[in-house]
mmCIF file of C-alpha atoms and ligand atoms in Angstrom:
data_model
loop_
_atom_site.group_PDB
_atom_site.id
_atom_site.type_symbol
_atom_site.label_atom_id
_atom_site.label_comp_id
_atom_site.label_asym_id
_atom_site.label_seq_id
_atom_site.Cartn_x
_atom_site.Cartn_y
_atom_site.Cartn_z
ATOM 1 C CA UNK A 268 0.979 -5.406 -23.405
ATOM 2 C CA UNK A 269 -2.101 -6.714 -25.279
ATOM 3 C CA UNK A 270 -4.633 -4.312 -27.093
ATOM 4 C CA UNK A 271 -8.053 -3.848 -25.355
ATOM 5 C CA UNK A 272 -10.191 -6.530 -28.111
ATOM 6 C CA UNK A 273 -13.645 -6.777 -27.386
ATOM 7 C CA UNK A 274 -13.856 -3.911 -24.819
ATOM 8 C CA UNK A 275 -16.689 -0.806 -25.313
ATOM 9 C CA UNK A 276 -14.002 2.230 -25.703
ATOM 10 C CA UNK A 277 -13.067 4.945 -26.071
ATOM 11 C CA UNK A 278 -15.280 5.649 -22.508
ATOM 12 C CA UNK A 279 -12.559 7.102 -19.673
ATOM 13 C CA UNK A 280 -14.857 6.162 -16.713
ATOM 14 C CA UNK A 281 -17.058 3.697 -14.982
ATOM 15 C CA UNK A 282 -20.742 4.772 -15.221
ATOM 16 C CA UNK A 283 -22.885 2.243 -13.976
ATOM 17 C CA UNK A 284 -21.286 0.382 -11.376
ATOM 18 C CA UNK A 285 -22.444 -3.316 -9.507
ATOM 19 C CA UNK A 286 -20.535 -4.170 -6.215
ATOM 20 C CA UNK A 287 -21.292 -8.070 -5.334
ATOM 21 C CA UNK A 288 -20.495 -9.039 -1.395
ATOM 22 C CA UNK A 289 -21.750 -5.509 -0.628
ATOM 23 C CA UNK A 290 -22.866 -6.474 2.545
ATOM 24 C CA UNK A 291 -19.426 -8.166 3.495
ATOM 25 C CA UNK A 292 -16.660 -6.279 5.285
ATOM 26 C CA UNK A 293 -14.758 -4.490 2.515
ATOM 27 C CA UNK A 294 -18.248 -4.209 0.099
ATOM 28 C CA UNK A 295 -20.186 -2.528 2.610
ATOM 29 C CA UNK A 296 -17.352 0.570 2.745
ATOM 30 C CA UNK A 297 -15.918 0.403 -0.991
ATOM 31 C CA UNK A 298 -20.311 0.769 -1.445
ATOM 32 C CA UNK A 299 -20.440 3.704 0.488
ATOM 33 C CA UNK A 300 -17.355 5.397 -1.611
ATOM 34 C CA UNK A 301 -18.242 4.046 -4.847
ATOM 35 C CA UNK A 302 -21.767 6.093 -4.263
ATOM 36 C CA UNK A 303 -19.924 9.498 -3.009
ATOM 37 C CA UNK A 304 -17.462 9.361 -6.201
ATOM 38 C CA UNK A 305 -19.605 7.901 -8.790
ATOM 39 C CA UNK A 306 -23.369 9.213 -7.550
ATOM 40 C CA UNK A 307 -25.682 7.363 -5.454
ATOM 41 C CA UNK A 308 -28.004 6.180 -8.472
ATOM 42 C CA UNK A 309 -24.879 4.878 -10.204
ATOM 43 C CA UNK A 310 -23.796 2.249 -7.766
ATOM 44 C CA UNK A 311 -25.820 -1.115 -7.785
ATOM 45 C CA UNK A 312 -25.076 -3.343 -4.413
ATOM 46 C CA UNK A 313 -25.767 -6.766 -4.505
ATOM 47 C CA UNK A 314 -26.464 -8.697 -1.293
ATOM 48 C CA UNK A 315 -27.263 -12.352 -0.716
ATOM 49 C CA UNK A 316 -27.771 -13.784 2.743
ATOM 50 C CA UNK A 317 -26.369 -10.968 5.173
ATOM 51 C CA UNK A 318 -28.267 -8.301 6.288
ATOM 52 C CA UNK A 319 -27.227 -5.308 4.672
ATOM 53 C CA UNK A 320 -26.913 -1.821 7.386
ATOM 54 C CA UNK A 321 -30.045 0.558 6.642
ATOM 55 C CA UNK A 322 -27.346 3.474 5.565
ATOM 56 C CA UNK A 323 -26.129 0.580 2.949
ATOM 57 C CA UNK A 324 -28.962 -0.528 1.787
ATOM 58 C CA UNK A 325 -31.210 3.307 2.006
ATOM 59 C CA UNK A 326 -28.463 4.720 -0.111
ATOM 60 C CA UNK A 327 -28.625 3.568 -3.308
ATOM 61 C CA UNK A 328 -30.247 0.655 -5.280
ATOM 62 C CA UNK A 329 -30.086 -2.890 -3.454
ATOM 63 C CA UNK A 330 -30.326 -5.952 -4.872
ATOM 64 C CA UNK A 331 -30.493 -9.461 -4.276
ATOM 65 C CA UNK A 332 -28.705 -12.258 -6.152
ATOM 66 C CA UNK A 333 -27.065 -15.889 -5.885
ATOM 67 C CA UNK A 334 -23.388 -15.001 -7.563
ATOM 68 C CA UNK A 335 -23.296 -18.193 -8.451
ATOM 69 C CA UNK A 336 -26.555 -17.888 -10.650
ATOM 70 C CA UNK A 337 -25.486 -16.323 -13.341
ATOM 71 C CA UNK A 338 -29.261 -14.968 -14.919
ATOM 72 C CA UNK A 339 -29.994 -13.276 -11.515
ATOM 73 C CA UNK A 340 -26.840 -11.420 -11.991
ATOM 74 C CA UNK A 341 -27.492 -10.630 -15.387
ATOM 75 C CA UNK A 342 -30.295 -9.988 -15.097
ATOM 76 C CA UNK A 343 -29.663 -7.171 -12.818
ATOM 77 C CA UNK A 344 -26.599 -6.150 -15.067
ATOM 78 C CA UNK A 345 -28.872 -5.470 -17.799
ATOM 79 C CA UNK A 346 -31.628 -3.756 -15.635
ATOM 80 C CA UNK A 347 -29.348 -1.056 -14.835
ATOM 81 C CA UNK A 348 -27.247 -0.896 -18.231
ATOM 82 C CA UNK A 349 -24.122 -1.656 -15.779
ATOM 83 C CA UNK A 350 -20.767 -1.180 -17.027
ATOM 84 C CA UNK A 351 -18.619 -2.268 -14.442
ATOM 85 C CA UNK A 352 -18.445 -4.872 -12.188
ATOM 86 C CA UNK A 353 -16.421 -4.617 -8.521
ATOM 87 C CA UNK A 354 -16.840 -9.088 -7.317
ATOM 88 C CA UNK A 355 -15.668 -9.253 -3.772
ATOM 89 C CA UNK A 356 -18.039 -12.390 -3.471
ATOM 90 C CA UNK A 357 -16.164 -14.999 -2.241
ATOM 91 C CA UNK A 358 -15.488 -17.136 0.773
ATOM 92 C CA UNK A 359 -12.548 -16.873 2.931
ATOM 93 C CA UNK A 360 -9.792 -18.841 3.863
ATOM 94 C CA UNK A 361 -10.902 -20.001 7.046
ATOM 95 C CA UNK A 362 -14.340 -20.686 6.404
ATOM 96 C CA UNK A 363 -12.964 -22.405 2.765
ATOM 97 C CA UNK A 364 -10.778 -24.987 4.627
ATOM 98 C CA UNK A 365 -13.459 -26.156 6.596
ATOM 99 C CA UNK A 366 -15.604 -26.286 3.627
ATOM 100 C CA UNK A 367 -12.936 -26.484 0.723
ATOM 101 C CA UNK A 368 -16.027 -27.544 -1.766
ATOM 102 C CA UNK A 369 -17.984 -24.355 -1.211
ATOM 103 C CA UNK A 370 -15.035 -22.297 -1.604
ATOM 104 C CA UNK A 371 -14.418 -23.261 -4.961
ATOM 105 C CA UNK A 372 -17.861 -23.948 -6.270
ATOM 106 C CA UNK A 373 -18.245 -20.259 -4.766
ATOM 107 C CA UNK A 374 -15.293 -18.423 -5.638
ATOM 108 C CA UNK A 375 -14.363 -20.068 -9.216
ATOM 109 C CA UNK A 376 -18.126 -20.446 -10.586
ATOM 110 C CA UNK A 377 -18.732 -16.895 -9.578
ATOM 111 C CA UNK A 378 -16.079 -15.261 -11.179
ATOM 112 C CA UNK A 379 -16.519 -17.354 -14.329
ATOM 113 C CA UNK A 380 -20.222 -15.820 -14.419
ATOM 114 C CA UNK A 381 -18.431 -12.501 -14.053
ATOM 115 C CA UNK A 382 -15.844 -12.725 -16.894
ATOM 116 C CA UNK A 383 -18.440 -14.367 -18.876
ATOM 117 C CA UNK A 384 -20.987 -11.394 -18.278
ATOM 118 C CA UNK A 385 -18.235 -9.257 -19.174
ATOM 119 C CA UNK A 386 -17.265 -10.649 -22.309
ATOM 120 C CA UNK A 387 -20.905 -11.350 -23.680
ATOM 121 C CA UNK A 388 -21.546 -7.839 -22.776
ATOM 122 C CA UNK A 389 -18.611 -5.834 -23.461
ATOM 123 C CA UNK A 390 -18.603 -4.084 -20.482
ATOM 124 C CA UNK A 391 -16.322 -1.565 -19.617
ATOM 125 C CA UNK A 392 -13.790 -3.177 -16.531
ATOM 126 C CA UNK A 393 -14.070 -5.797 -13.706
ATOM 127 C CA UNK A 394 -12.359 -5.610 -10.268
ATOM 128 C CA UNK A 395 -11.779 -8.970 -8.613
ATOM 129 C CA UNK A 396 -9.657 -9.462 -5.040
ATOM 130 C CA UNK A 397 -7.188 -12.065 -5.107
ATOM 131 C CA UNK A 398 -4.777 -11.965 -2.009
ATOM 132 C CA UNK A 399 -1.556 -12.831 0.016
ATOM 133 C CA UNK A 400 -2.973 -16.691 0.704
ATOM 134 C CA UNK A 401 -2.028 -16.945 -3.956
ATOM 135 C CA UNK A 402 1.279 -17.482 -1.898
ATOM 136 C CA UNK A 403 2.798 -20.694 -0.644
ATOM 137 C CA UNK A 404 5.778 -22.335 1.749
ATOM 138 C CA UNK A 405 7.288 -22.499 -1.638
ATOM 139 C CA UNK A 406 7.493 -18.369 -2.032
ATOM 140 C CA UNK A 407 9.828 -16.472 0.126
ATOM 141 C CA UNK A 408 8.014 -15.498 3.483
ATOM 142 C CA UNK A 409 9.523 -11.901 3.891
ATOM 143 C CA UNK A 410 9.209 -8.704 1.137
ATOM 144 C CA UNK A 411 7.500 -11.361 -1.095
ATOM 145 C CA UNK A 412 7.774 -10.382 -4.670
ATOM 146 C CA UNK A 413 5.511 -10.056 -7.685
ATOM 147 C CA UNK A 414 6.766 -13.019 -9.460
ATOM 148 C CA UNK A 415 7.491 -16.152 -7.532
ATOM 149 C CA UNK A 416 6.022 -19.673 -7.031
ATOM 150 C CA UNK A 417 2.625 -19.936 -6.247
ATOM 151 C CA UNK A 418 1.814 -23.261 -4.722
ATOM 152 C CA UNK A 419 -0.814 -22.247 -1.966
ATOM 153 C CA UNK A 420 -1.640 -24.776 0.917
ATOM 154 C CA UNK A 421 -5.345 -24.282 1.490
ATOM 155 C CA UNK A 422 -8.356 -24.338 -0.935
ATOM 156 C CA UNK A 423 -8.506 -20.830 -0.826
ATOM 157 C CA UNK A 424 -5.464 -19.634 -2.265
ATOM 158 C CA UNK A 425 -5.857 -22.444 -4.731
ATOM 159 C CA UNK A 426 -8.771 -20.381 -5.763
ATOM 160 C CA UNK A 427 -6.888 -17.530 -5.535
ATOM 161 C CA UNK A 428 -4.612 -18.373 -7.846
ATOM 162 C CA UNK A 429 -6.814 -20.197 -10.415
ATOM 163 C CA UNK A 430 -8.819 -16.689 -10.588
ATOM 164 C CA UNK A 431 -5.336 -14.864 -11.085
ATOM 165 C CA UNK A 432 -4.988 -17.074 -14.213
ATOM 166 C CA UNK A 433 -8.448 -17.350 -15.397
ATOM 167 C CA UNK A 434 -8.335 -13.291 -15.160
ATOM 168 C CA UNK A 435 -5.355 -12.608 -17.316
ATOM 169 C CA UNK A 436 -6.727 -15.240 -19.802
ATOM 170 C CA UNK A 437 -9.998 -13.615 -20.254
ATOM 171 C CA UNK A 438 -7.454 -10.312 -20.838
ATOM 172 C CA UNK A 439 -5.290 -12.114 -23.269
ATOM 173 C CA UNK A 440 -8.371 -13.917 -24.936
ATOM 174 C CA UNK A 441 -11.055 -11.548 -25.074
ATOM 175 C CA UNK A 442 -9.797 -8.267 -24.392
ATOM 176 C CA UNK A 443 -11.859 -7.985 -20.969
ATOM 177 C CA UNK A 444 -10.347 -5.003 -18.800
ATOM 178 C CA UNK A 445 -10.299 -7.116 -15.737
ATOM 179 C CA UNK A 446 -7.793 -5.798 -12.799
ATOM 180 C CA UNK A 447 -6.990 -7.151 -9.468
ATOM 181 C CA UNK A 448 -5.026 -6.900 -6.272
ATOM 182 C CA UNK A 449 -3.348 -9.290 -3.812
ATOM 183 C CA UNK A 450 -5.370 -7.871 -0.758
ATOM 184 C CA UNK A 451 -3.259 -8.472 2.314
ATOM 185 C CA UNK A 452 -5.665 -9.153 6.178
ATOM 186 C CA UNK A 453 -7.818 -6.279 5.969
ATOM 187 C CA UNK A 454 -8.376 -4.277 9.400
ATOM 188 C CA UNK A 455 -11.729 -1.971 9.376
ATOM 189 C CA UNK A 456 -14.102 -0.730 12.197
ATOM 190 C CA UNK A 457 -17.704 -1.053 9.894
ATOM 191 C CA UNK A 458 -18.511 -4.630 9.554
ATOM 192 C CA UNK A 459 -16.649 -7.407 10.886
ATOM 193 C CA UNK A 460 -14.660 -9.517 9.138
ATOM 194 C CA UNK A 461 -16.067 -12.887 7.652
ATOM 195 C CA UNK A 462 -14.377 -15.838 8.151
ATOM 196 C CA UNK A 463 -10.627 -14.641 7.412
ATOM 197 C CA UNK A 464 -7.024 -16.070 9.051
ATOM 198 C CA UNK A 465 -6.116 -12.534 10.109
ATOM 199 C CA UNK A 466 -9.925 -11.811 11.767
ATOM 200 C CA UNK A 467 -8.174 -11.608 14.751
ATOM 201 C CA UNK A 468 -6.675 -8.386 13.829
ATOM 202 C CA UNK A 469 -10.240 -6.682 13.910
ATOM 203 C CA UNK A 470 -11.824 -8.814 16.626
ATOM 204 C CA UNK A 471 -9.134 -7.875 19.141
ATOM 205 C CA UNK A 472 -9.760 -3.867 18.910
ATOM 206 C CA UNK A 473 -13.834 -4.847 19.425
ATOM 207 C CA UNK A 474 -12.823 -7.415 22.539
ATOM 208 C CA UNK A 475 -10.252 -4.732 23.966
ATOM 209 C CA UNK A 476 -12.642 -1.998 23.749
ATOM 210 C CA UNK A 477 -15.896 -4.039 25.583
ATOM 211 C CA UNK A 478 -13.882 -6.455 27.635
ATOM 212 C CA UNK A 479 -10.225 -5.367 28.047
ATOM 213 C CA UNK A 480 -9.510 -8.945 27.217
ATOM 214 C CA UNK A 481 -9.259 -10.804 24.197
ATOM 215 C CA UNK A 482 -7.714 -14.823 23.239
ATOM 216 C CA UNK A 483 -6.168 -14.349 20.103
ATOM 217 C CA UNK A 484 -6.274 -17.597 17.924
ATOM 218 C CA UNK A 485 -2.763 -17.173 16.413
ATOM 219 C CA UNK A 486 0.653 -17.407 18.207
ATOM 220 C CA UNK A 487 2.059 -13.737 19.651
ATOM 221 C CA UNK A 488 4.611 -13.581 17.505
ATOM 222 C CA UNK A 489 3.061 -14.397 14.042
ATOM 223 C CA UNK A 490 3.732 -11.586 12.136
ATOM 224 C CA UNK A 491 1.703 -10.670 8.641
ATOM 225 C CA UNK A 492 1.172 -8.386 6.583
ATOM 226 C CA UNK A 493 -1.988 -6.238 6.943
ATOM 227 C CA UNK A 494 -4.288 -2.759 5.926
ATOM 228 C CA UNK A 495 -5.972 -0.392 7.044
ATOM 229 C CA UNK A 496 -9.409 0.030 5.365
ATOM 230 C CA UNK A 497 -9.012 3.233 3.860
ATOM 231 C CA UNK A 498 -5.975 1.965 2.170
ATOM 232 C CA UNK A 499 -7.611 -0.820 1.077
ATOM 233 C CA UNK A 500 -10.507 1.412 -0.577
ATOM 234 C CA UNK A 501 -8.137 3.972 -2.444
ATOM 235 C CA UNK A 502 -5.639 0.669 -3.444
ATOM 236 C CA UNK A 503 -9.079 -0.589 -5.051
ATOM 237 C CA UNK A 504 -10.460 2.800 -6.825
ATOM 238 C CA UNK A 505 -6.988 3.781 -8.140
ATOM 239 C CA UNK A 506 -6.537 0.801 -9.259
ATOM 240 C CA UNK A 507 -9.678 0.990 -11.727
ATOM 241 C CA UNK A 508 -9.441 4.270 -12.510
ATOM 242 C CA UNK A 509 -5.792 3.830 -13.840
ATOM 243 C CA UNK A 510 -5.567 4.634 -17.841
ATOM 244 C CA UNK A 511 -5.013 0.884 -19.079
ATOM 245 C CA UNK A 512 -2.145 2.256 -20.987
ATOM 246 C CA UNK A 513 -0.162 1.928 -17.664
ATOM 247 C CA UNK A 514 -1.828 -1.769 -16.458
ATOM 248 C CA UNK A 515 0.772 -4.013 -17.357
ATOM 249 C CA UNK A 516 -0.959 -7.190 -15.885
ATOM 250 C CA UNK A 517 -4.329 -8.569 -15.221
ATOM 251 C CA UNK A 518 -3.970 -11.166 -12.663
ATOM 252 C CA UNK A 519 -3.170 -9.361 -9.197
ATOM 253 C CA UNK A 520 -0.736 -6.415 -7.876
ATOM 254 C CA UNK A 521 0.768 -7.437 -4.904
ATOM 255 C CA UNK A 522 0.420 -4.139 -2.624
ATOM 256 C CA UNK A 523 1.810 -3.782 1.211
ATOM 257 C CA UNK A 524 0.226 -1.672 4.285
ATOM 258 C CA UNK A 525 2.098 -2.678 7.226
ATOM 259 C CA UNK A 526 3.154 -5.932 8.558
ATOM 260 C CA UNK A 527 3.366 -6.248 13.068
ATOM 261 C CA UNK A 528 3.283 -9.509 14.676
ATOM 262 C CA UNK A 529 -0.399 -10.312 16.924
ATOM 263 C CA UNK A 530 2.052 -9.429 19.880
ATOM 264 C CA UNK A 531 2.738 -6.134 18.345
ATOM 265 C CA UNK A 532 -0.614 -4.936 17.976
ATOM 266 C CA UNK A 533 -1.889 -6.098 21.257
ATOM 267 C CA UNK A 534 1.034 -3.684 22.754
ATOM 268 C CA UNK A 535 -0.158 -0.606 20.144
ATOM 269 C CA UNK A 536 -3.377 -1.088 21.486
ATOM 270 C CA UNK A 537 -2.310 -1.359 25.365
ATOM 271 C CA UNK A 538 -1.116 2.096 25.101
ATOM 272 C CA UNK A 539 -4.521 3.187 24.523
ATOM 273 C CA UNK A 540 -6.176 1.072 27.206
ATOM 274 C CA UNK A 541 -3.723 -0.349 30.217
ATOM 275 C CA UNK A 542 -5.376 -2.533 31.452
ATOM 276 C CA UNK A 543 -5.910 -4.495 28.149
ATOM 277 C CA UNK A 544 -4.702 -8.537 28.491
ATOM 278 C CA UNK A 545 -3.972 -10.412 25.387
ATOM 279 C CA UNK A 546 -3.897 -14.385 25.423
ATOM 280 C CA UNK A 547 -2.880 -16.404 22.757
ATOM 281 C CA UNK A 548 -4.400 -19.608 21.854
ATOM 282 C CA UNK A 549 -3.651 -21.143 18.334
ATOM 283 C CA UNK A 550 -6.472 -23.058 16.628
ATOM 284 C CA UNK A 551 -6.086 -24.717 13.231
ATOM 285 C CA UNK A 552 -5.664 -20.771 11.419
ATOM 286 C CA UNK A 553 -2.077 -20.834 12.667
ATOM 287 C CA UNK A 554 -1.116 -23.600 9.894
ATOM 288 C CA UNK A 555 -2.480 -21.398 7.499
ATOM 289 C CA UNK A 556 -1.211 -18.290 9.011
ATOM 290 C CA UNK A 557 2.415 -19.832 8.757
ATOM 291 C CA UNK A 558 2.259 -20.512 4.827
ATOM 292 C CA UNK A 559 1.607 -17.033 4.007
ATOM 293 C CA UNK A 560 4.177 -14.175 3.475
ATOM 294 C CA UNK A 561 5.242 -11.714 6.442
ATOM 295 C CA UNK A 562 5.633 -9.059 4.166
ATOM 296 C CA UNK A 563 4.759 -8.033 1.051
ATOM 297 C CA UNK A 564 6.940 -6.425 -1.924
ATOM 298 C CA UNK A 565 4.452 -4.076 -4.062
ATOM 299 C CA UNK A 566 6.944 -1.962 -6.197
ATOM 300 C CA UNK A 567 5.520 -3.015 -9.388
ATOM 301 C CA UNK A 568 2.212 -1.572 -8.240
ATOM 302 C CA UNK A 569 3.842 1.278 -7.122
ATOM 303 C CA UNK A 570 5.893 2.112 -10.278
ATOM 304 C CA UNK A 571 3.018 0.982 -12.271
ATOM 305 C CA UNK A 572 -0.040 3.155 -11.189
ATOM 306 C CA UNK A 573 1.797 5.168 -7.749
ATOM 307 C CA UNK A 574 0.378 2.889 -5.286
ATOM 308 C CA UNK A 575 1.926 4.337 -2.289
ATOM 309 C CA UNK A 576 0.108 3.159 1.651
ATOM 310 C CA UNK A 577 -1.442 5.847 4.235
ATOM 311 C CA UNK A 578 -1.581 4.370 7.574
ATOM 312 C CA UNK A 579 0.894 2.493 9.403
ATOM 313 C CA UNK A 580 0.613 0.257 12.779
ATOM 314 C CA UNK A 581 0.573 3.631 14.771
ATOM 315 C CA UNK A 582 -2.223 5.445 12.847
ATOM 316 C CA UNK A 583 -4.687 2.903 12.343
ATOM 317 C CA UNK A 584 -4.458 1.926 15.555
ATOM 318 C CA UNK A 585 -5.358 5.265 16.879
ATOM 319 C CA UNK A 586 -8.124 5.336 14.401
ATOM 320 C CA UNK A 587 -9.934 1.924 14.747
ATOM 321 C CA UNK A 588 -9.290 3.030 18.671
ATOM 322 C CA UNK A 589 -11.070 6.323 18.591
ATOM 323 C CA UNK A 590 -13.841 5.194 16.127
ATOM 324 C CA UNK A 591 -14.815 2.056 17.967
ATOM 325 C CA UNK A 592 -15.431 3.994 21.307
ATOM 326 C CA UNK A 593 -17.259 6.292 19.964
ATOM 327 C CA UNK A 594 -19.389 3.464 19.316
ATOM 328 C CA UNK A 595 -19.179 1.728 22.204
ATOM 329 C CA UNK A 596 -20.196 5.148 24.273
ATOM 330 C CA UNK A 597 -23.025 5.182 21.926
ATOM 331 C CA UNK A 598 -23.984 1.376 22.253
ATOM 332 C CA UNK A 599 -23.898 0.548 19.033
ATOM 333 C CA UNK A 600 -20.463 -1.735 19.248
HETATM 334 P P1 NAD B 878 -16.853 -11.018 3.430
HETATM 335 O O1 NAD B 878 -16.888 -12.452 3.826
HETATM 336 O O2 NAD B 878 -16.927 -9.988 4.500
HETATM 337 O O3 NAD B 878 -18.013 -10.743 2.389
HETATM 338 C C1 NAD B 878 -18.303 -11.614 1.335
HETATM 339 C C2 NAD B 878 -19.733 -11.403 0.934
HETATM 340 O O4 NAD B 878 -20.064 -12.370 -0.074
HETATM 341 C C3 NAD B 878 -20.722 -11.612 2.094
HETATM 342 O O5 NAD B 878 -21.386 -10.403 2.404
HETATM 343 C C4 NAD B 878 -21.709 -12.662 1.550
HETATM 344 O O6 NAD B 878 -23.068 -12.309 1.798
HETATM 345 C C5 NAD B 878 -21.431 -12.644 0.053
HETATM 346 N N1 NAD B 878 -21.776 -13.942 -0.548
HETATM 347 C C6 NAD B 878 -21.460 -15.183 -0.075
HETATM 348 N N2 NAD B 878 -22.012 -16.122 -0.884
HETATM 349 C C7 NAD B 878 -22.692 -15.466 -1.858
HETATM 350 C C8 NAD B 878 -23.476 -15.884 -2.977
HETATM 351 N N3 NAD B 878 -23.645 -17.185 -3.264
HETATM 352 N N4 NAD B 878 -24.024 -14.941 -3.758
HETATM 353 C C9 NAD B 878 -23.854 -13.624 -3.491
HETATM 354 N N5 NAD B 878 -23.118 -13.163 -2.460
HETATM 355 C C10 NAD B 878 -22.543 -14.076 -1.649
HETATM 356 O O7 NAD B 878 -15.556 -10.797 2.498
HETATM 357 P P2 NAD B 878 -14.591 -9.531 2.392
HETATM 358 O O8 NAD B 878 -13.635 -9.612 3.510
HETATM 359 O O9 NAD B 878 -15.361 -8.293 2.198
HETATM 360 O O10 NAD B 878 -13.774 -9.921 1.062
HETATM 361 C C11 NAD B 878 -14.101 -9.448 -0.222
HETATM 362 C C12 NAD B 878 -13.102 -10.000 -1.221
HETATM 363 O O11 NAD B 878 -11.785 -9.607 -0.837
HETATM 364 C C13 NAD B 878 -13.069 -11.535 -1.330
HETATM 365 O O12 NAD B 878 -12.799 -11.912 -2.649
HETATM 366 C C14 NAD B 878 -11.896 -11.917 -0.453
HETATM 367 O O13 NAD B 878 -11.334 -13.142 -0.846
HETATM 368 C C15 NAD B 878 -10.955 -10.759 -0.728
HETATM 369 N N6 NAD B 878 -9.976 -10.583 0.364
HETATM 370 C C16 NAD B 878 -10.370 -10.123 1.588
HETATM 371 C C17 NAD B 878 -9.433 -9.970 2.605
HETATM 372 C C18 NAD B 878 -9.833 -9.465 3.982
HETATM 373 O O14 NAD B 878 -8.977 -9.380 4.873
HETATM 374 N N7 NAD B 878 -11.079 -9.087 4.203
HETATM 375 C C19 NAD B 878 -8.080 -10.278 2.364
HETATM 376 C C20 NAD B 878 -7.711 -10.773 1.110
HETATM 377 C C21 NAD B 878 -8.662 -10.892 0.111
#
């Protein structure tokens, strides 16, 4: 365990706060918590070309910046005397392998802004997502451990992975409280997902809900691993709000929320609406889907700071059920 170097102590807690990607599908609800823990005032979004919702963007200050420009950013940083820095910014994996040179001009040139903001000023702690595609065909598929190979196959676990070791340098080097977790495919009901290989875990619910059909774009029994939203959010804020006396590493926890195969969640959701079909129809996400872990091993996180999972297949389908057609009654889905 190294000693905190060039961090601003002793403080205990995040004051000012900047969330990049706060428009995106886990910014936009992390946002909306960060303000309701933290105060309104005290939680900076930053947007960039999506539209942000009017409860996101009426809530709190809103802000516009290229990540990978690193003035704007800290130029914003200063304006608000932020502290800490949440960078969900990023592409994802199946946008990044069909443009592999955005995703790491994107994902590596922002982060190095970040750390580099950081260090020149001081600031208190970073969060930054890596995620289950840091893993490879070389790293074994089922309860995937914290330690293993990580050879990914696609650009953006290569970016994944890079960040993991450009984060725990800027620890070891500079003393920068940066922390991270290996997000697994992310299931919410607020904003849809952007260019992910487990999309199809959100876009079925929508497509079951309005159409009672939906062609699902991996095989039926693919099977990996997977969270519910507000798992995701509380994984994130207890994460940072850990004493750093208990962070043992600075790269990524690997944490678990379920893991059901596309053929099991189609029948969860059946039992909720009868006449719902599921096809399958595998496009080139199923090559990716196939290099990445089935399910997850997170007992370092959970030993480490108590990370311990909510919702399983049966509760967050009931949830993203019940939420969704509320909306869809309302005609807002
Ligand atoms: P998202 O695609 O929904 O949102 C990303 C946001 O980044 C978008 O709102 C976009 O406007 C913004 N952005 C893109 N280019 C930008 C630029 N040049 N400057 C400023 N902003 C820019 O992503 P997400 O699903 O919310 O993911 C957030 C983080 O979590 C990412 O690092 C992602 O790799 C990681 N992650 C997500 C999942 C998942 O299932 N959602 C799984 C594993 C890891």
């Amino acid at each position: 365990m190294h000693a905190l170097k060039g961090c601003r102590m002793p403080e205990k807690r995040a004051k000012k706060i900047l969330v990049t990607g706060a428009t995106g599908q886990i910014g936009s609800e992390l946002t909306m918590e960060l303000r309701k823990r933290y105060g309104s005032e005290n939680v900076i979004a930053v947007g960039h070309s999506r539209k942000p919702s009017d409860t996101l963007f009426k809530s709190g200050p809103f802000e516009f910046a290229d990540v990978n420009e690193k003035e704007s950013l800290e130029k914003i940083v200063k304006r608000y005397d932020t502290d800490t820095i949440y960078h969900l910014a990023a592409v994802l994996s199946a946008t990044g392998e069909q443009n592999p040179q955005l995703a790491w001009n994107l994902n590596m040139g922002s982060l190095y802004n970040v750390l580099e903001i950081a260090r020149e000023h001081r600031l208190f702690r970073v969060f930054w997502p890596s995620s289950i595609a840091a893993f490879g065909l070389t790293a074994p598929r089922v309860n995937t451990p914290q330690e293993t190979v990580l050879i990914p196959g696609t650009m953006y676990g290569v970016t994944k992975v890079a960040g993991e070791l450009l984060c725990n340098y800027y620890f070891i080097k500079y003393g920068v409280d940066v922390r991270g977790v290996r997000y697994p495919g992310i299931v919410s009901s607020e904003v849809l997902p952007g260019g992910g290989t487990t999309d199809y875990a959100v876009a079925i619910f929508y497509e079951a809900i309005k159409n009672k059909r939906y062609t699902c774009f991996v095989r039926e029994d693919t099977v990996l691993p997977m969270m519910y939203m507000p798992d995701c959010i509380k994984a994130t804020i207890d994460l940072m709000e850990t004493d750093p006396s208990r962070i043992k590493r600075h790269d990524g926890y690997n944490v678990a929320g379920m893991s059901f195969s596309a053929g099991e969640l189609a029948a969860e959701i059946k039992k909720y609406i009868p006449g719902f079909r599921c096809d399958y129809k595998p496009d080139f996400r199923q090559r990716i889907a196939d290099s990445w872990p089935m399910s997850i091993n997170d007992s370092v996180a959970r030993k480490e700071w108590g990370w311990k999972p909510r919702y399983d297949l049966a509760a967050m389908t009931k949830d993203m059920i019940e939420k969704l057609s509320k909306r869809f009654r309302e005609g807002n889905l």
